[in-house]
Tab-separated table of C-alpha atoms in Angstrom:
chain	number	residue	atom	x	y	z
A	26	UNK	CA	-2.774	-83.742	-39.134
A	27	UNK	CA	-1.370	-82.312	-42.388
A	28	UNK	CA	-3.357	-84.732	-44.565
A	29	UNK	CA	-6.633	-83.361	-43.218
A	30	UNK	CA	-5.835	-79.701	-43.983
A	31	UNK	CA	-7.844	-78.166	-46.837
A	32	UNK	CA	-6.078	-75.515	-48.948
A	33	UNK	CA	-8.411	-73.037	-50.690
A	34	UNK	CA	-7.017	-70.246	-52.867
A	35	UNK	CA	-10.319	-68.395	-53.149
A	36	UNK	CA	-9.860	-66.229	-56.248
A	37	UNK	CA	-12.429	-63.895	-57.814
A	38	UNK	CA	-12.516	-65.901	-61.070
A	39	UNK	CA	-11.598	-69.421	-59.972
A	40	UNK	CA	-11.149	-71.187	-56.646
A	41	UNK	CA	-8.152	-73.524	-56.459
A	42	UNK	CA	-8.887	-76.179	-53.845
A	43	UNK	CA	-7.566	-79.507	-52.592
A	44	UNK	CA	-6.234	-81.419	-49.602
A	45	UNK	CA	-2.671	-80.705	-48.495
A	46	UNK	CA	-1.623	-84.288	-49.310
A	47	UNK	CA	-2.775	-84.034	-52.942
A	48	UNK	CA	-0.446	-83.316	-55.851
A	49	UNK	CA	-2.797	-81.037	-57.796
A	50	UNK	CA	-5.688	-78.741	-56.846
A	51	UNK	CA	-9.056	-78.654	-58.553
A	52	UNK	CA	-9.739	-75.388	-60.359
A	53	UNK	CA	-13.398	-74.428	-59.951
A	54	UNK	CA	-15.134	-71.338	-61.427
A	55	UNK	CA	-16.016	-69.225	-58.373
A	56	UNK	CA	-19.494	-68.257	-59.555
A	57	UNK	CA	-22.989	-69.478	-60.339
A	58	UNK	CA	-23.936	-69.470	-64.033
A	59	UNK	CA	-27.253	-69.530	-65.861
A	60	UNK	CA	-27.667	-70.427	-69.509
A	61	UNK	CA	-30.457	-69.439	-71.938
A	62	UNK	CA	-30.727	-73.009	-73.146
A	63	UNK	CA	-31.521	-74.397	-69.658
A	64	UNK	CA	-33.397	-71.664	-67.822
A	65	UNK	CA	-34.525	-73.795	-64.895
A	66	UNK	CA	-31.075	-74.871	-63.818
A	67	UNK	CA	-28.226	-72.928	-62.213
A	68	UNK	CA	-24.733	-74.263	-62.912
A	69	UNK	CA	-22.322	-74.122	-59.988
A	70	UNK	CA	-18.563	-74.345	-60.480
A	71	UNK	CA	-17.504	-77.128	-62.866
A	72	UNK	CA	-21.124	-78.128	-63.552
A	73	UNK	CA	-20.913	-75.695	-66.480
A	74	UNK	CA	-19.115	-78.488	-68.376
A	75	UNK	CA	-22.488	-80.323	-68.489
A	76	UNK	CA	-24.180	-77.381	-70.242
A	77	UNK	CA	-24.690	-78.048	-73.949
A	78	UNK	CA	-25.118	-74.408	-75.026
A	79	UNK	CA	-23.095	-71.772	-73.137
A	80	UNK	CA	-24.073	-68.848	-75.375
A	81	UNK	CA	-25.287	-65.730	-73.537
A	82	UNK	CA	-24.111	-67.217	-70.238
A	83	UNK	CA	-25.156	-65.128	-67.220
A	84	UNK	CA	-22.663	-64.949	-64.354
A	85	UNK	CA	-23.543	-64.414	-60.689
A	86	UNK	CA	-20.165	-63.618	-59.116
A	87	UNK	CA	-19.251	-63.928	-55.446
A	88	UNK	CA	-16.650	-61.151	-55.816
A	89	UNK	CA	-17.554	-57.576	-56.760
A	90	UNK	CA	-14.670	-55.237	-57.673
A	91	UNK	CA	-12.213	-57.671	-56.173
A	92	UNK	CA	-13.841	-58.164	-52.767
A	93	UNK	CA	-16.033	-60.990	-51.494
A	94	UNK	CA	-19.445	-59.350	-51.108
A	95	UNK	CA	-22.030	-61.816	-52.419
A	96	UNK	CA	-22.078	-64.361	-49.580
A	97	UNK	CA	-25.087	-66.343	-50.848
A	98	UNK	CA	-23.261	-67.104	-54.095
A	99	UNK	CA	-20.032	-67.903	-52.248
A	100	UNK	CA	-21.842	-70.333	-49.942
A	101	UNK	CA	-23.453	-72.045	-52.955
A	102	UNK	CA	-20.003	-72.504	-54.557
A	103	UNK	CA	-18.388	-73.692	-51.311
A	104	UNK	CA	-21.256	-76.156	-50.727
A	105	UNK	CA	-20.514	-77.570	-54.193
A	106	UNK	CA	-16.726	-77.647	-53.602
A	107	UNK	CA	-16.989	-79.444	-50.234
A	108	UNK	CA	-19.414	-82.096	-51.482
A	109	UNK	CA	-18.909	-85.492	-53.139
A	110	UNK	CA	-19.190	-83.765	-56.506
A	111	UNK	CA	-16.381	-81.367	-55.541
A	112	UNK	CA	-13.283	-82.501	-53.631
A	113	UNK	CA	-15.197	-85.341	-51.981
A	114	UNK	CA	-14.853	-84.250	-48.349
A	115	UNK	CA	-16.471	-81.736	-46.014
A	116	UNK	CA	-14.809	-79.101	-43.824
A	117	UNK	CA	-16.129	-80.577	-40.561
A	118	UNK	CA	-13.326	-80.628	-37.965
A	119	UNK	CA	-10.632	-79.889	-40.528
A	120	UNK	CA	-8.131	-77.047	-40.576
A	121	UNK	CA	-8.283	-74.780	-43.628
A	122	UNK	CA	-5.727	-72.502	-45.295
A	123	UNK	CA	-7.726	-69.807	-47.124
A	124	UNK	CA	-6.747	-66.705	-49.109
A	125	UNK	CA	-8.261	-63.228	-49.145
A	126	UNK	CA	-7.469	-60.058	-51.171
A	127	UNK	CA	-4.754	-57.625	-50.110
A	128	UNK	CA	-5.974	-54.970	-47.639
A	129	UNK	CA	-9.270	-56.801	-47.171
A	130	UNK	CA	-12.047	-54.985	-45.303
A	131	UNK	CA	-12.394	-56.044	-41.625
A	132	UNK	CA	-16.149	-56.587	-42.101
A	133	UNK	CA	-15.469	-59.069	-44.943
A	134	UNK	CA	-12.802	-60.858	-42.885
A	135	UNK	CA	-15.206	-61.194	-39.942
A	136	UNK	CA	-18.021	-62.504	-42.167
A	137	UNK	CA	-15.693	-65.155	-43.631
A	138	UNK	CA	-14.503	-66.205	-40.170
A	139	UNK	CA	-18.062	-66.472	-38.916
A	140	UNK	CA	-19.231	-68.514	-41.903
A	141	UNK	CA	-16.353	-71.005	-41.686
A	142	UNK	CA	-16.744	-71.620	-37.939
A	143	UNK	CA	-20.536	-71.401	-37.626
A	144	UNK	CA	-21.734	-73.007	-40.868
A	145	UNK	CA	-18.846	-75.219	-41.985
A	146	UNK	CA	-17.635	-76.161	-38.455
A	147	UNK	CA	-13.919	-75.982	-39.256
A	148	UNK	CA	-11.459	-77.006	-36.512
A	149	UNK	CA	-9.246	-73.997	-37.267
A	150	UNK	CA	-8.223	-71.626	-40.038
A	151	UNK	CA	-5.140	-69.872	-41.325
A	152	UNK	CA	-6.056	-66.757	-43.310
A	153	UNK	CA	-3.477	-65.314	-45.685
A	154	UNK	CA	-3.124	-63.753	-49.162
A	155	UNK	CA	-2.219	-65.355	-52.488
A	156	UNK	CA	0.984	-63.237	-52.595
A	157	UNK	CA	2.128	-64.605	-49.199
A	158	UNK	CA	1.550	-68.180	-50.368
A	159	UNK	CA	3.354	-67.494	-53.662
A	160	UNK	CA	6.336	-66.117	-51.693
A	161	UNK	CA	6.317	-69.199	-49.442
A	162	UNK	CA	6.288	-71.496	-52.484
A	163	UNK	CA	9.064	-69.443	-54.101
A	164	UNK	CA	11.254	-70.119	-51.035
A	165	UNK	CA	10.351	-73.833	-51.118
A	166	UNK	CA	11.243	-73.995	-54.839
A	167	UNK	CA	14.498	-72.020	-54.609
A	168	UNK	CA	17.649	-74.081	-54.951
A	169	UNK	CA	19.688	-71.529	-52.982
A	170	UNK	CA	19.657	-71.505	-49.196
A	171	UNK	CA	16.915	-68.903	-49.013
A	172	UNK	CA	14.573	-69.013	-46.034
A	173	UNK	CA	11.387	-67.049	-45.455
A	174	UNK	CA	13.317	-64.878	-42.941
A	175	UNK	CA	15.923	-63.840	-45.542
A	176	UNK	CA	13.597	-63.545	-48.550
A	177	UNK	CA	13.606	-60.301	-50.552
A	178	UNK	CA	11.260	-60.425	-53.532
A	179	UNK	CA	8.424	-58.672	-55.358
A	180	UNK	CA	5.253	-60.616	-56.173
A	181	UNK	CA	3.208	-59.322	-59.113
A	182	UNK	CA	-0.257	-60.892	-58.901
A	183	UNK	CA	-2.118	-60.191	-62.149
A	184	UNK	CA	-5.575	-61.295	-61.063
A	185	UNK	CA	-9.165	-61.119	-62.272
A	186	UNK	CA	-10.198	-57.771	-60.760
A	187	UNK	CA	-6.896	-56.159	-59.788
A	188	UNK	CA	-3.176	-56.336	-60.279
A	189	UNK	CA	-1.236	-56.195	-57.011
A	190	UNK	CA	2.474	-55.508	-56.588
A	191	UNK	CA	3.587	-56.812	-53.180
A	192	UNK	CA	7.205	-56.376	-51.965
A	193	UNK	CA	8.684	-58.696	-49.311
A	194	UNK	CA	11.771	-57.591	-47.357
A	195	UNK	CA	13.313	-60.173	-45.013
A	196	UNK	CA	10.212	-62.315	-45.421
A	197	UNK	CA	7.703	-59.664	-44.354
A	198	UNK	CA	5.295	-57.702	-46.533
A	199	UNK	CA	6.192	-54.012	-46.807
A	200	UNK	CA	2.663	-52.624	-46.413
A	201	UNK	CA	3.643	-49.103	-47.559
A	202	UNK	CA	5.055	-50.618	-50.760
A	203	UNK	CA	1.930	-52.527	-51.869
A	204	UNK	CA	0.477	-51.071	-55.079
A	205	UNK	CA	-2.866	-51.904	-56.683
A	206	UNK	CA	-3.871	-51.276	-60.291
A	207	UNK	CA	-7.597	-51.557	-61.086
A	208	UNK	CA	-6.900	-53.704	-64.113
A	209	UNK	CA	-7.135	-57.468	-64.473
A	210	UNK	CA	-8.566	-60.264	-66.582
A	211	UNK	CA	-12.168	-59.122	-66.166
A	212	UNK	CA	-11.506	-55.607	-67.532
A	213	UNK	CA	-9.557	-57.060	-70.482
A	214	UNK	CA	-12.427	-59.405	-71.390
A	215	UNK	CA	-14.948	-56.549	-71.139
A	216	UNK	CA	-12.793	-54.308	-73.350
A	217	UNK	CA	-12.413	-57.035	-75.988
A	218	UNK	CA	-16.177	-57.595	-75.848
A	219	UNK	CA	-16.761	-53.890	-76.599
A	220	UNK	CA	-14.220	-53.820	-79.441
A	221	UNK	CA	-15.681	-56.890	-81.185
A	222	UNK	CA	-19.265	-55.640	-80.663
A	223	UNK	CA	-18.411	-52.207	-82.103
A	224	UNK	CA	-16.377	-53.434	-85.061
A	225	UNK	CA	-17.756	-56.843	-86.017
A	226	UNK	CA	-20.747	-58.409	-84.301
A	227	UNK	CA	-22.691	-57.838	-81.100
A	228	UNK	CA	-21.130	-60.009	-78.400
A	229	UNK	CA	-21.972	-57.934	-75.320
A	230	UNK	CA	-23.778	-60.905	-73.731
A	231	UNK	CA	-21.059	-63.405	-74.598
A	232	UNK	CA	-18.546	-62.990	-71.745
A	233	UNK	CA	-17.777	-66.715	-71.694
A	234	UNK	CA	-16.982	-66.926	-75.425
A	235	UNK	CA	-15.041	-63.620	-75.490
A	236	UNK	CA	-12.939	-64.780	-72.537
A	237	UNK	CA	-12.013	-67.861	-74.569
A	238	UNK	CA	-11.131	-65.656	-77.563
A	239	UNK	CA	-8.878	-63.568	-75.280
A	240	UNK	CA	-7.118	-66.688	-73.989
A	241	UNK	CA	-6.684	-68.117	-77.501
A	242	UNK	CA	-5.450	-65.142	-79.553
A	243	UNK	CA	-4.232	-62.222	-77.390
A	244	UNK	CA	-0.547	-61.424	-76.871
A	245	UNK	CA	1.544	-58.550	-75.525
A	246	UNK	CA	3.427	-56.484	-78.117
A	247	UNK	CA	7.053	-55.787	-77.185
A	248	UNK	CA	6.888	-52.411	-78.948
A	249	UNK	CA	3.305	-51.145	-79.079
A	250	UNK	CA	3.914	-48.254	-81.506
A	251	UNK	CA	5.719	-50.543	-83.916
A	252	UNK	CA	2.948	-53.165	-83.619
A	253	UNK	CA	0.307	-50.559	-84.520
A	254	UNK	CA	1.949	-50.244	-87.949
A	255	UNK	CA	0.035	-53.386	-88.981
A	256	UNK	CA	-2.376	-51.008	-90.742
A	257	UNK	CA	0.378	-49.433	-92.851
A	258	UNK	CA	2.094	-52.610	-94.015
A	259	UNK	CA	0.243	-55.504	-95.646
A	260	UNK	CA	3.017	-57.959	-94.716
A	261	UNK	CA	2.730	-57.063	-91.014
A	262	UNK	CA	-1.046	-57.247	-91.194
A	263	UNK	CA	-0.904	-60.807	-92.509
A	264	UNK	CA	1.328	-61.784	-89.582
A	265	UNK	CA	-1.136	-60.455	-86.987
A	266	UNK	CA	-4.624	-60.820	-88.516
A	267	UNK	CA	-6.524	-64.025	-87.730
A	268	UNK	CA	-10.027	-65.354	-88.316
A	269	UNK	CA	-11.637	-66.793	-85.202
A	270	UNK	CA	-14.352	-69.406	-85.758
A	271	UNK	CA	-17.086	-69.017	-83.145
A	272	UNK	CA	-18.624	-72.098	-81.518
A	273	UNK	CA	-22.113	-73.175	-82.634
A	274	UNK	CA	-22.570	-75.412	-79.509
A	275	UNK	CA	-23.681	-78.381	-81.600
A	276	UNK	CA	-20.535	-79.530	-83.421
A	277	UNK	CA	-18.082	-77.083	-81.802
A	278	UNK	CA	-18.144	-76.292	-78.068
A	279	UNK	CA	-15.101	-73.998	-78.092
A	280	UNK	CA	-14.033	-71.654	-80.886
A	281	UNK	CA	-10.662	-71.841	-82.644
A	282	UNK	CA	-8.366	-69.889	-84.951
A	283	UNK	CA	-8.900	-70.777	-88.622
A	284	UNK	CA	-5.737	-72.006	-90.328
A	285	UNK	CA	-5.351	-70.293	-93.757
A	286	UNK	CA	-5.421	-72.705	-96.677
A	287	UNK	CA	-6.653	-75.617	-94.531
A	288	UNK	CA	-10.368	-75.023	-94.025
A	289	UNK	CA	-12.456	-77.548	-92.120
A	290	UNK	CA	-15.471	-79.142	-93.793
A	291	UNK	CA	-18.211	-77.064	-92.146
A	292	UNK	CA	-16.459	-73.677	-91.871
A	293	UNK	CA	-18.594	-72.012	-94.576
A	294	UNK	CA	-21.659	-72.138	-92.334
A	295	UNK	CA	-19.857	-70.929	-89.177
A	296	UNK	CA	-19.763	-67.389	-87.832
A	297	UNK	CA	-16.259	-65.970	-88.134
A	298	UNK	CA	-14.801	-62.933	-86.331
A	299	UNK	CA	-11.772	-61.325	-88.021
A	300	UNK	CA	-9.288	-59.989	-85.433
A	301	UNK	CA	-6.248	-57.810	-85.998
A	302	UNK	CA	-4.972	-55.118	-83.619
A	303	UNK	CA	-7.447	-56.285	-80.917
A	304	UNK	CA	-5.013	-59.133	-80.294
A	305	UNK	CA	-2.412	-56.820	-78.703
A	306	UNK	CA	-4.331	-53.623	-77.841
A	307	UNK	CA	-6.375	-55.480	-75.185
A	308	UNK	CA	-3.427	-56.816	-73.082
A	309	UNK	CA	-1.772	-53.393	-73.565
A	310	UNK	CA	-4.161	-52.102	-70.883
A	311	UNK	CA	-1.991	-53.842	-68.260
A	312	UNK	CA	0.802	-51.456	-69.257
A	313	UNK	CA	-1.346	-48.400	-70.052
A	314	UNK	CA	-4.696	-48.423	-68.186
A	315	UNK	CA	-5.179	-44.786	-69.265
A	316	UNK	CA	-6.037	-46.100	-72.774
A	317	UNK	CA	-9.586	-46.705	-71.471
A	318	UNK	CA	-9.705	-43.764	-69.088
A	319	UNK	CA	-8.405	-45.411	-65.893
A	320	UNK	CA	-6.065	-42.751	-64.545
A	321	UNK	CA	-3.448	-45.094	-63.143
A	322	UNK	CA	0.053	-46.169	-64.122
A	323	UNK	CA	0.842	-49.530	-65.694
A	324	UNK	CA	2.601	-52.483	-64.071
A	325	UNK	CA	6.244	-51.386	-64.791
A	326	UNK	CA	5.706	-47.915	-63.260
A	327	UNK	CA	3.880	-49.426	-60.259
A	328	UNK	CA	6.835	-51.784	-59.619
A	329	UNK	CA	9.291	-48.869	-59.833
A	330	UNK	CA	7.100	-46.872	-57.433
A	331	UNK	CA	6.789	-49.771	-54.989
A	332	UNK	CA	10.608	-49.908	-54.782
A	333	UNK	CA	10.688	-46.352	-53.388
A	334	UNK	CA	8.852	-47.525	-50.255
A	335	UNK	CA	11.404	-50.305	-49.619
A	336	UNK	CA	14.825	-49.921	-47.955
A	337	UNK	CA	17.443	-49.052	-50.584
A	338	UNK	CA	19.711	-51.864	-49.341
A	339	UNK	CA	17.119	-54.397	-50.573
A	340	UNK	CA	16.611	-52.928	-54.074
A	341	UNK	CA	19.202	-55.122	-55.803
A	342	UNK	CA	17.743	-58.367	-54.438
A	343	UNK	CA	14.146	-57.239	-54.972
A	344	UNK	CA	14.768	-56.617	-58.679
A	345	UNK	CA	16.521	-59.984	-59.016
A	346	UNK	CA	13.513	-61.803	-57.555
A	347	UNK	CA	10.365	-60.563	-59.290
A	348	UNK	CA	7.799	-63.368	-59.339
A	349	UNK	CA	4.732	-63.087	-61.557
A	350	UNK	CA	1.575	-65.082	-60.794
A	351	UNK	CA	-2.065	-64.936	-61.938
A	352	UNK	CA	-3.900	-65.851	-65.125
A	353	UNK	CA	-2.890	-62.782	-67.185
A	354	UNK	CA	0.791	-63.699	-66.744
A	355	UNK	CA	0.170	-66.373	-69.402
A	356	UNK	CA	-0.112	-63.906	-72.318
A	357	UNK	CA	2.675	-64.585	-74.849
A	358	UNK	CA	5.165	-61.716	-74.789
A	359	UNK	CA	4.181	-60.518	-71.302
A	360	UNK	CA	7.563	-61.194	-69.661
A	361	UNK	CA	9.853	-59.675	-72.344
A	362	UNK	CA	7.713	-56.513	-72.489
A	363	UNK	CA	7.605	-56.110	-68.707
A	364	UNK	CA	11.370	-56.609	-68.464
A	365	UNK	CA	12.030	-54.086	-71.258
A	366	UNK	CA	9.787	-51.405	-69.694
A	367	UNK	CA	11.089	-52.032	-66.174
A	368	UNK	CA	14.697	-51.923	-67.342
A	369	UNK	CA	14.127	-48.340	-68.557
A	370	UNK	CA	12.706	-47.244	-65.180
A	371	UNK	CA	15.245	-48.601	-62.671
A	372	UNK	CA	18.925	-47.631	-62.177
A	373	UNK	CA	21.328	-49.025	-64.790
A	374	UNK	CA	23.584	-50.703	-62.239
A	375	UNK	CA	20.773	-52.935	-60.954
A	376	UNK	CA	19.945	-56.138	-62.794
A	377	UNK	CA	16.282	-57.053	-63.467
A	378	UNK	CA	15.193	-60.693	-63.366
A	379	UNK	CA	11.596	-61.874	-63.841
A	380	UNK	CA	10.381	-65.336	-62.891
A	381	UNK	CA	7.106	-66.737	-64.178
A	382	UNK	CA	6.306	-70.286	-62.997
A	383	UNK	CA	5.007	-72.937	-65.391
A	384	UNK	CA	1.573	-72.730	-63.778
A	385	UNK	CA	1.021	-69.159	-62.511
A	386	UNK	CA	-2.676	-69.853	-61.767
A	387	UNK	CA	-2.090	-72.693	-59.287
A	388	UNK	CA	1.237	-71.421	-57.925
A	389	UNK	CA	-0.232	-69.843	-54.763
A	390	UNK	CA	-2.130	-73.078	-54.001
A	391	UNK	CA	1.140	-75.031	-54.049
A	392	UNK	CA	2.446	-72.474	-51.524
A	393	UNK	CA	-0.613	-73.183	-49.359
A	394	UNK	CA	0.188	-76.883	-49.512
A	395	UNK	CA	3.764	-76.135	-48.362
A	396	UNK	CA	2.410	-74.050	-45.452
A	397	UNK	CA	-0.082	-76.746	-44.430
A	398	UNK	CA	2.607	-79.437	-44.392
A	399	UNK	CA	5.245	-77.317	-42.574
A	400	UNK	CA	6.185	-78.551	-39.062
A	401	UNK	CA	5.044	-75.386	-37.212
A	402	UNK	CA	1.726	-74.945	-39.076
A	403	UNK	CA	-0.326	-75.482	-35.885
A	404	UNK	CA	1.182	-72.309	-34.377
A	405	UNK	CA	-0.473	-70.122	-37.038
A	406	UNK	CA	-3.939	-71.658	-36.887
A	407	UNK	CA	-6.818	-69.694	-35.334
A	408	UNK	CA	-8.631	-72.570	-33.622
A	409	UNK	CA	-12.248	-73.093	-32.673
A	410	UNK	CA	-11.263	-72.545	-29.012
A	411	UNK	CA	-9.731	-69.162	-29.954
A	412	UNK	CA	-12.903	-68.280	-31.858
A	413	UNK	CA	-15.175	-69.208	-28.962
A	414	UNK	CA	-13.059	-67.185	-26.537
A	415	UNK	CA	-12.205	-64.085	-28.606
A	416	UNK	CA	-14.834	-64.163	-31.406
A	417	UNK	CA	-14.380	-62.608	-34.833
A	418	UNK	CA	-12.175	-59.758	-33.578
A	419	UNK	CA	-9.514	-62.006	-32.033
A	420	UNK	CA	-7.917	-63.037	-35.323
A	421	UNK	CA	-6.878	-59.529	-36.396
A	422	UNK	CA	-5.343	-58.814	-32.996
A	423	UNK	CA	-2.899	-61.729	-33.208
């Protein structure tokens, strides 16, 4: 049965999807996009790769502020995913492992359940969170004799809309210890968009291009105050400042950082955006959201606060097993800075160890694959028979 299980890590930015017997998931943008160059056509998921000109791309997102609210868009994306163009199989009479946000609203959970059983005719579903799947994969990956029942760890999920800190003690989520920061990849892209538009050139409509700039040039400064001295020292400025060549969508589809002294043939005619302190002030928001008026603590303080809600006997193991997943975990310098700040906040006699997998974006999906192929998977599935007997309310009462 395991080969027929579909695993869908349904994120706000991308959906990671595949069959449980596959090695790798497909990563599909979880939105519908419209381009100025092709007004009559809507691009769903990976169809955006067919678009010649992605300037001023307009996004219609399924998730609003981190929760699945736009069901028409979500159905359009799922129809694409479960077609021949997507993963090449439908959901008919298959079990599905699907993720939802932490502390999801009951009304959203019920709507998802209804859609999967009524419109996609699934045989059964197992609903969980990305943090739970990441924890399950962490156990599967660990070389020590750790089991899910003995696992003590903290999952930091730096997502698109939110950052969640989720502690696990003896394999169970400590609900009182879950912390959410309203800061993620989307807010960082929007802030960079505002900075470039204010200082250089109006890019308020260019979310797609600015997101690529963020991925290509941003990094986390280990010492923010020291890094801000780039404006006092010419030598430091040269180390940080870069020129980013914007795409023209004819010869260049994705922008790149210009290499000093080695110009390309056509660079004189290209639009160039000079970037300096934007490179590290944007990711700094993960550590200081108050920089843009969000009155919340950063990730290190949230981790220290989450510890207070956990039994003191577990603190040592929790700090030794901090797993970081999500797209923003890929910023260069993120781990050293988080470790340095966290070290200053927790007791000196406790060691701090951070683990960031090679692929933090797909990590939860691999956990879903482990769940779907585990021997007792059938016990967790909410089947069609359960749905027909208990309806949408039965799942939350299990």
